[in-house]
Short mmCIF file of C-alpha atoms in Angstrom, two decimals:
data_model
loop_
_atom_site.label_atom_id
_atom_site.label_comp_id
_atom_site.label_asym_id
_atom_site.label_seq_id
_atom_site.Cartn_x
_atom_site.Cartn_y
_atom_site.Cartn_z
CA UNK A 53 13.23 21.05 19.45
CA UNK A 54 16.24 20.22 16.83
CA UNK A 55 15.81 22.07 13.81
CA UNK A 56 17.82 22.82 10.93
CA UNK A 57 18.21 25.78 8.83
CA UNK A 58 19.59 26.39 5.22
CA UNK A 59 20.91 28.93 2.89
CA UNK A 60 17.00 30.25 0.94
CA UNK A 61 17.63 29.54 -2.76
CA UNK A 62 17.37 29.13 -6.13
CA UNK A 63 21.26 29.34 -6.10
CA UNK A 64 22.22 29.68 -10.07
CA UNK A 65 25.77 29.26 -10.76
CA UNK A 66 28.13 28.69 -14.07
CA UNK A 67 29.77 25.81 -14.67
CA UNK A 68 32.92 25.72 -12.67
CA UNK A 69 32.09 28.01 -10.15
CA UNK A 70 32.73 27.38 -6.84
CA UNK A 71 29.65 26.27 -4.48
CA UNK A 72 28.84 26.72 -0.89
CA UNK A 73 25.31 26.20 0.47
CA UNK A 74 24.97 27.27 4.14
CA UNK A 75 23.62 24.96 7.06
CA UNK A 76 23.27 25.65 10.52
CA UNK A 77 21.69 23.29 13.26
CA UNK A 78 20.31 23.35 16.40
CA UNK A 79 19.85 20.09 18.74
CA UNK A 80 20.40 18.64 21.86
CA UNK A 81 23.46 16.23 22.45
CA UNK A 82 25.40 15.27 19.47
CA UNK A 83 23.54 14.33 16.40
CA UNK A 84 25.06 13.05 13.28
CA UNK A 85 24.90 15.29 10.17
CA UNK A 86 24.15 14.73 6.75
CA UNK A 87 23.36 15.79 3.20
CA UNK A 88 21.06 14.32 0.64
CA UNK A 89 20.40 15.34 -3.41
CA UNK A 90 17.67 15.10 -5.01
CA UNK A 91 17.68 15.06 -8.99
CA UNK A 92 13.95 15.79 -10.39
CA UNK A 93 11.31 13.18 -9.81
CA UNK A 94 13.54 10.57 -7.75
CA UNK A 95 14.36 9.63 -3.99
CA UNK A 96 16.73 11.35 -1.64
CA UNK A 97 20.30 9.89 -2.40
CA UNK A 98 23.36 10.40 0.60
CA UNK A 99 25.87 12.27 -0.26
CA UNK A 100 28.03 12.99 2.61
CA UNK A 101 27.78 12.49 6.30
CA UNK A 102 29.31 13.35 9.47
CA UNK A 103 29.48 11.86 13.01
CA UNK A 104 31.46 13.88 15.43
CA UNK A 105 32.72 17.33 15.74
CA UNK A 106 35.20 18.32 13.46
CA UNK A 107 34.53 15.37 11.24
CA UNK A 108 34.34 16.27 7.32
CA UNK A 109 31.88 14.21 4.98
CA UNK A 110 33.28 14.21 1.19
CA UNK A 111 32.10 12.41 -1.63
CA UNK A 112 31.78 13.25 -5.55
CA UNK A 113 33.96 16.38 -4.44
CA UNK A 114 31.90 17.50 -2.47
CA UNK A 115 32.50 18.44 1.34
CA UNK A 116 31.16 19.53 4.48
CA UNK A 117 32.92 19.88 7.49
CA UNK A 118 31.21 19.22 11.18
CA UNK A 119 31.22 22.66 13.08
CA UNK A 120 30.14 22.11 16.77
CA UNK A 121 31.31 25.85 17.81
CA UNK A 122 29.81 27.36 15.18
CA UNK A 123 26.73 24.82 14.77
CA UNK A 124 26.77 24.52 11.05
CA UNK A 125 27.63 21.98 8.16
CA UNK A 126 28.46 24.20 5.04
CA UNK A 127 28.25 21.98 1.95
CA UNK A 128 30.85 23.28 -0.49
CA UNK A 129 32.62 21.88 -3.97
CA UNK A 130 35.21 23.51 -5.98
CA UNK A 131 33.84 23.44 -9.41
CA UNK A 132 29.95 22.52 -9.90
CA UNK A 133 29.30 20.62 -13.18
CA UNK A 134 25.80 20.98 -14.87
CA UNK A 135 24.71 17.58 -13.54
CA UNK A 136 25.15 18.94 -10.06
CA UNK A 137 21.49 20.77 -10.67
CA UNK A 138 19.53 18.88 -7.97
CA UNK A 139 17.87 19.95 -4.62
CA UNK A 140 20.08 19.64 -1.86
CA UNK A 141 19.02 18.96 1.53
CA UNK A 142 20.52 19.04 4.99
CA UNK A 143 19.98 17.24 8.01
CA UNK A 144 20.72 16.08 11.29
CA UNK A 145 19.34 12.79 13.24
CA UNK A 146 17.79 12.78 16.38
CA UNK A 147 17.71 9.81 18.60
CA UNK A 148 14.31 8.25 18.79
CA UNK A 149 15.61 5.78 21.84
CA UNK A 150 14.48 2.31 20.36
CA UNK A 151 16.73 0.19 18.95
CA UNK A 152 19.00 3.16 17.39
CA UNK A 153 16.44 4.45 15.16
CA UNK A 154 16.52 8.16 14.23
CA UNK A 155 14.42 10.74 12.76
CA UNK A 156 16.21 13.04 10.52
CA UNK A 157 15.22 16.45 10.71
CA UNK A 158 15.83 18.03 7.23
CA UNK A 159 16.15 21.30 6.44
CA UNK A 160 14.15 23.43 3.50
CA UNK A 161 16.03 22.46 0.68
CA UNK A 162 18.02 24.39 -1.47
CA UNK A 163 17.46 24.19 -5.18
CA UNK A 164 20.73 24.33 -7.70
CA UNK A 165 21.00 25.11 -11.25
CA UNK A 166 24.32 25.03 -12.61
CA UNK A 167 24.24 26.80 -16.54
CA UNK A 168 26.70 25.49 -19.23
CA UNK B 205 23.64 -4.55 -1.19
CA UNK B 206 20.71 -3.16 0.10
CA UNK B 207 17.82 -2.38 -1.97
CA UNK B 208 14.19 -0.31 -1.71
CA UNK B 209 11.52 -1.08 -3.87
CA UNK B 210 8.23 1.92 -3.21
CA UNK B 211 5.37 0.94 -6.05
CA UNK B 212 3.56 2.35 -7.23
CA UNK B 213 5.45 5.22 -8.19
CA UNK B 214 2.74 7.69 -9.24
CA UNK B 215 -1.01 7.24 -7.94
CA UNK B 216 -3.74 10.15 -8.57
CA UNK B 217 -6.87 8.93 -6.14
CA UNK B 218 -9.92 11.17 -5.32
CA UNK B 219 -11.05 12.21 -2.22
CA UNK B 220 -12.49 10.02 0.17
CA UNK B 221 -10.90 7.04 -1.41
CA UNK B 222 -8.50 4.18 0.18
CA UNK B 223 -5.01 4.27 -0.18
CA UNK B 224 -2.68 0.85 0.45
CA UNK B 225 1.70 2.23 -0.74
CA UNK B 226 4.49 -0.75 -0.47
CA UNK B 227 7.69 -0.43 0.59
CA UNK B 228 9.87 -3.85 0.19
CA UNK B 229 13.75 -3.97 1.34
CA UNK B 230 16.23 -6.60 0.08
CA UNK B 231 19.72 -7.30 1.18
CA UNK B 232 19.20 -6.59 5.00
CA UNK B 233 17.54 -8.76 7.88
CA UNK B 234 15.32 -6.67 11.07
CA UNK B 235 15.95 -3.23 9.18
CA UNK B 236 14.56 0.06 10.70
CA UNK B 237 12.27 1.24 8.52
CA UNK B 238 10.51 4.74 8.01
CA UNK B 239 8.18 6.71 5.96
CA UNK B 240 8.18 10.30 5.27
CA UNK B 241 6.30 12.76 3.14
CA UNK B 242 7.50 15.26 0.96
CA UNK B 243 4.56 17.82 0.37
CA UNK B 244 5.09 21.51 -0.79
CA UNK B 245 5.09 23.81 1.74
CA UNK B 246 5.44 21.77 4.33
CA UNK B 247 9.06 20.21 3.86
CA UNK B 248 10.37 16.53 4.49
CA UNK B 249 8.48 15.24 7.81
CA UNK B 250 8.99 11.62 8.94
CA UNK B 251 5.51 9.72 9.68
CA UNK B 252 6.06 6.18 10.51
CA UNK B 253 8.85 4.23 11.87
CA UNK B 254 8.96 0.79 12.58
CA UNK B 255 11.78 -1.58 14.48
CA UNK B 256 10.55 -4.57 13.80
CA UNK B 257 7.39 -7.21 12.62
CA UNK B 258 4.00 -5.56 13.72
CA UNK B 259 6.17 -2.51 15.32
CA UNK B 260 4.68 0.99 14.43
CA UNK B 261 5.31 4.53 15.90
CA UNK B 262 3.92 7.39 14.64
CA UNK B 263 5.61 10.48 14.57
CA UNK B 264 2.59 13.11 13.63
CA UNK B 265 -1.30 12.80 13.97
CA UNK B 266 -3.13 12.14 10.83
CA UNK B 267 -5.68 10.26 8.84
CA UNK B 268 -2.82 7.47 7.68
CA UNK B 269 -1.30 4.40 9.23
CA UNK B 270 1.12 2.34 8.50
CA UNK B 271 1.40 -1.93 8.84
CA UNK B 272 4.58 -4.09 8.65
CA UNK B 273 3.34 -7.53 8.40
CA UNK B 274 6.85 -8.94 7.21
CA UNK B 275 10.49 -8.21 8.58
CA UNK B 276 11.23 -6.52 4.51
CA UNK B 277 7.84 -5.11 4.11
CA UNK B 278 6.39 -1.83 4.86
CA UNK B 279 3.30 -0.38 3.83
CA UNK B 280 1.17 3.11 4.32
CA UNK B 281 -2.40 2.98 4.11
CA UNK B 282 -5.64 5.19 4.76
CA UNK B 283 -8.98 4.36 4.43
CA UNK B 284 -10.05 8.19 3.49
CA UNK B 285 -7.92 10.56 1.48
CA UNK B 286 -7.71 13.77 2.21
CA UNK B 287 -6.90 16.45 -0.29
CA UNK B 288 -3.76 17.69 2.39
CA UNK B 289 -2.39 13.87 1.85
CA UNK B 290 -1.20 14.60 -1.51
CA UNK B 291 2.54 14.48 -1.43
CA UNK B 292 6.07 12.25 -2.47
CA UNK B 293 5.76 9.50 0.12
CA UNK B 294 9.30 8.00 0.61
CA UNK B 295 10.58 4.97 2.11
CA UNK B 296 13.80 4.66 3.90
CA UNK B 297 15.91 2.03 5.40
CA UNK B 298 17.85 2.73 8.87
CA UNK B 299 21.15 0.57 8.80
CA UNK B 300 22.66 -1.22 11.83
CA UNK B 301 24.99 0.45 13.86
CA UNK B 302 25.88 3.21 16.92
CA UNK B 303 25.25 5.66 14.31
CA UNK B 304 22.41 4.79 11.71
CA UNK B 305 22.37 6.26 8.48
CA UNK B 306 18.78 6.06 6.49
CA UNK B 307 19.19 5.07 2.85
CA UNK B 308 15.78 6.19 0.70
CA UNK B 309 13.83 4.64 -1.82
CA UNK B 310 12.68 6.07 -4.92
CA UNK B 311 9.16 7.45 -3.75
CA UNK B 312 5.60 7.34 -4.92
CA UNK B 313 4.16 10.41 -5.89
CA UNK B 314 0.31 11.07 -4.40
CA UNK B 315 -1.94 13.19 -6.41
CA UNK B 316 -5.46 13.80 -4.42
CA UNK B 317 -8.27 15.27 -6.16
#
């Protein structure tokens, strides 16, 4: 079945340093690719997305580029901030063949903590 | 815009006991709608989804169901807890479209004792 797999963390960075938190996939057909946050004690929020090979999600500065040949959607950003500490998730959505719904398939989570 | 409403946002119930969690939308009309549970250990795992008025599929076996008695309304339920339901129960709306994206509310957090 699909599945997704991410980078095992804590990840602890300083402020400014640059980011990358791995994601590979593995489904059938094309699915569309995301990544949520997740800031202590609240919902999942969107943060980028991706619908076709070679496509690259970016919001907030963040980015993650759509990898069929390599099957992966690296997250990265150029200089965290301390309010970047958040749980971020990966995921990819697999057809449920009624009316366009989807079930996104998330990965482990990968918890960030950015020090001033 | 679209909006999700989950209440109540924290519930500790004891074994054994009934459980009845709303999700209301706003700002959308025949919305896909889904719940999934957060629970340590276990990861983000979708339950319920539903496509429409009195539409339910369930994704994984269990001791909960789920209703949708209006076209903006969505609600969980179980007549018996179970200590393994404990979890962040989250609500999330599917927009329109070739490619959906799910939006997701704020949660309610399920303590079981």
């Amino acid at each position: 079945g699909d599945s997704v797999t991410q980078m095992e963390g804590p990840v602890t960075l300083s402020e400014e340093a640059f980011l990358t938190i791995n994601c590979t996939y593995t489904a059938t057909g094309y699915p569309s690719l995301f990544w949520y946050v997740q800031y202590p004690g609240e919902g999942l929020q969107l943060l980028l997305k991706a619908t076709k090979a070679d496509d690259k999600g970016s919001n907030k500065g963040f980015e993650a580029t759509y990898r069929k040949e390599t099957t992966s959607f690296h997250l990265e950003k150029g200089s965290v901030q301390v309010s970047d500490s958040a749980v971020y998730f990966c995921a990819l959505s697999a057809k449920i063949q009624i009316r366009g719904a989807q079930k996104l398939v998330f990965g482990q989570g990968t918890r960030l903590t950015i020090n001033p | 815009s679209q909006t999700i409403h989950q209440w109540p946002a924290t519930l500790v119930q004891p074994v054994g006991s009934p459980l009845s969690l709303e999700c209301t939308v706003e700002g959308t009309s025949n919305p896909n709608l889904y719940w999934y549970r957060q629970a340590a250990g276990r990861g983000l795992q979708l339950l319920f989804y539903s496509v429409g008025i009195g539409q339910i599929s369930s994704e994984v076996p269990q001791n909960l169901s789920a209703s949708r008695p209006q076209d903006r309304q969505f609600i969980l339920s179980s007549k018996k807890l179970l200590l393994s339901d404990s979890g962040f129960y989250l609500c999330a709306l599917g927009t329109s479209g070739a490619q959906e994206t799910q939006y997701f509310g704020p949660g309610t957090r399920l303590l079981v004792l």
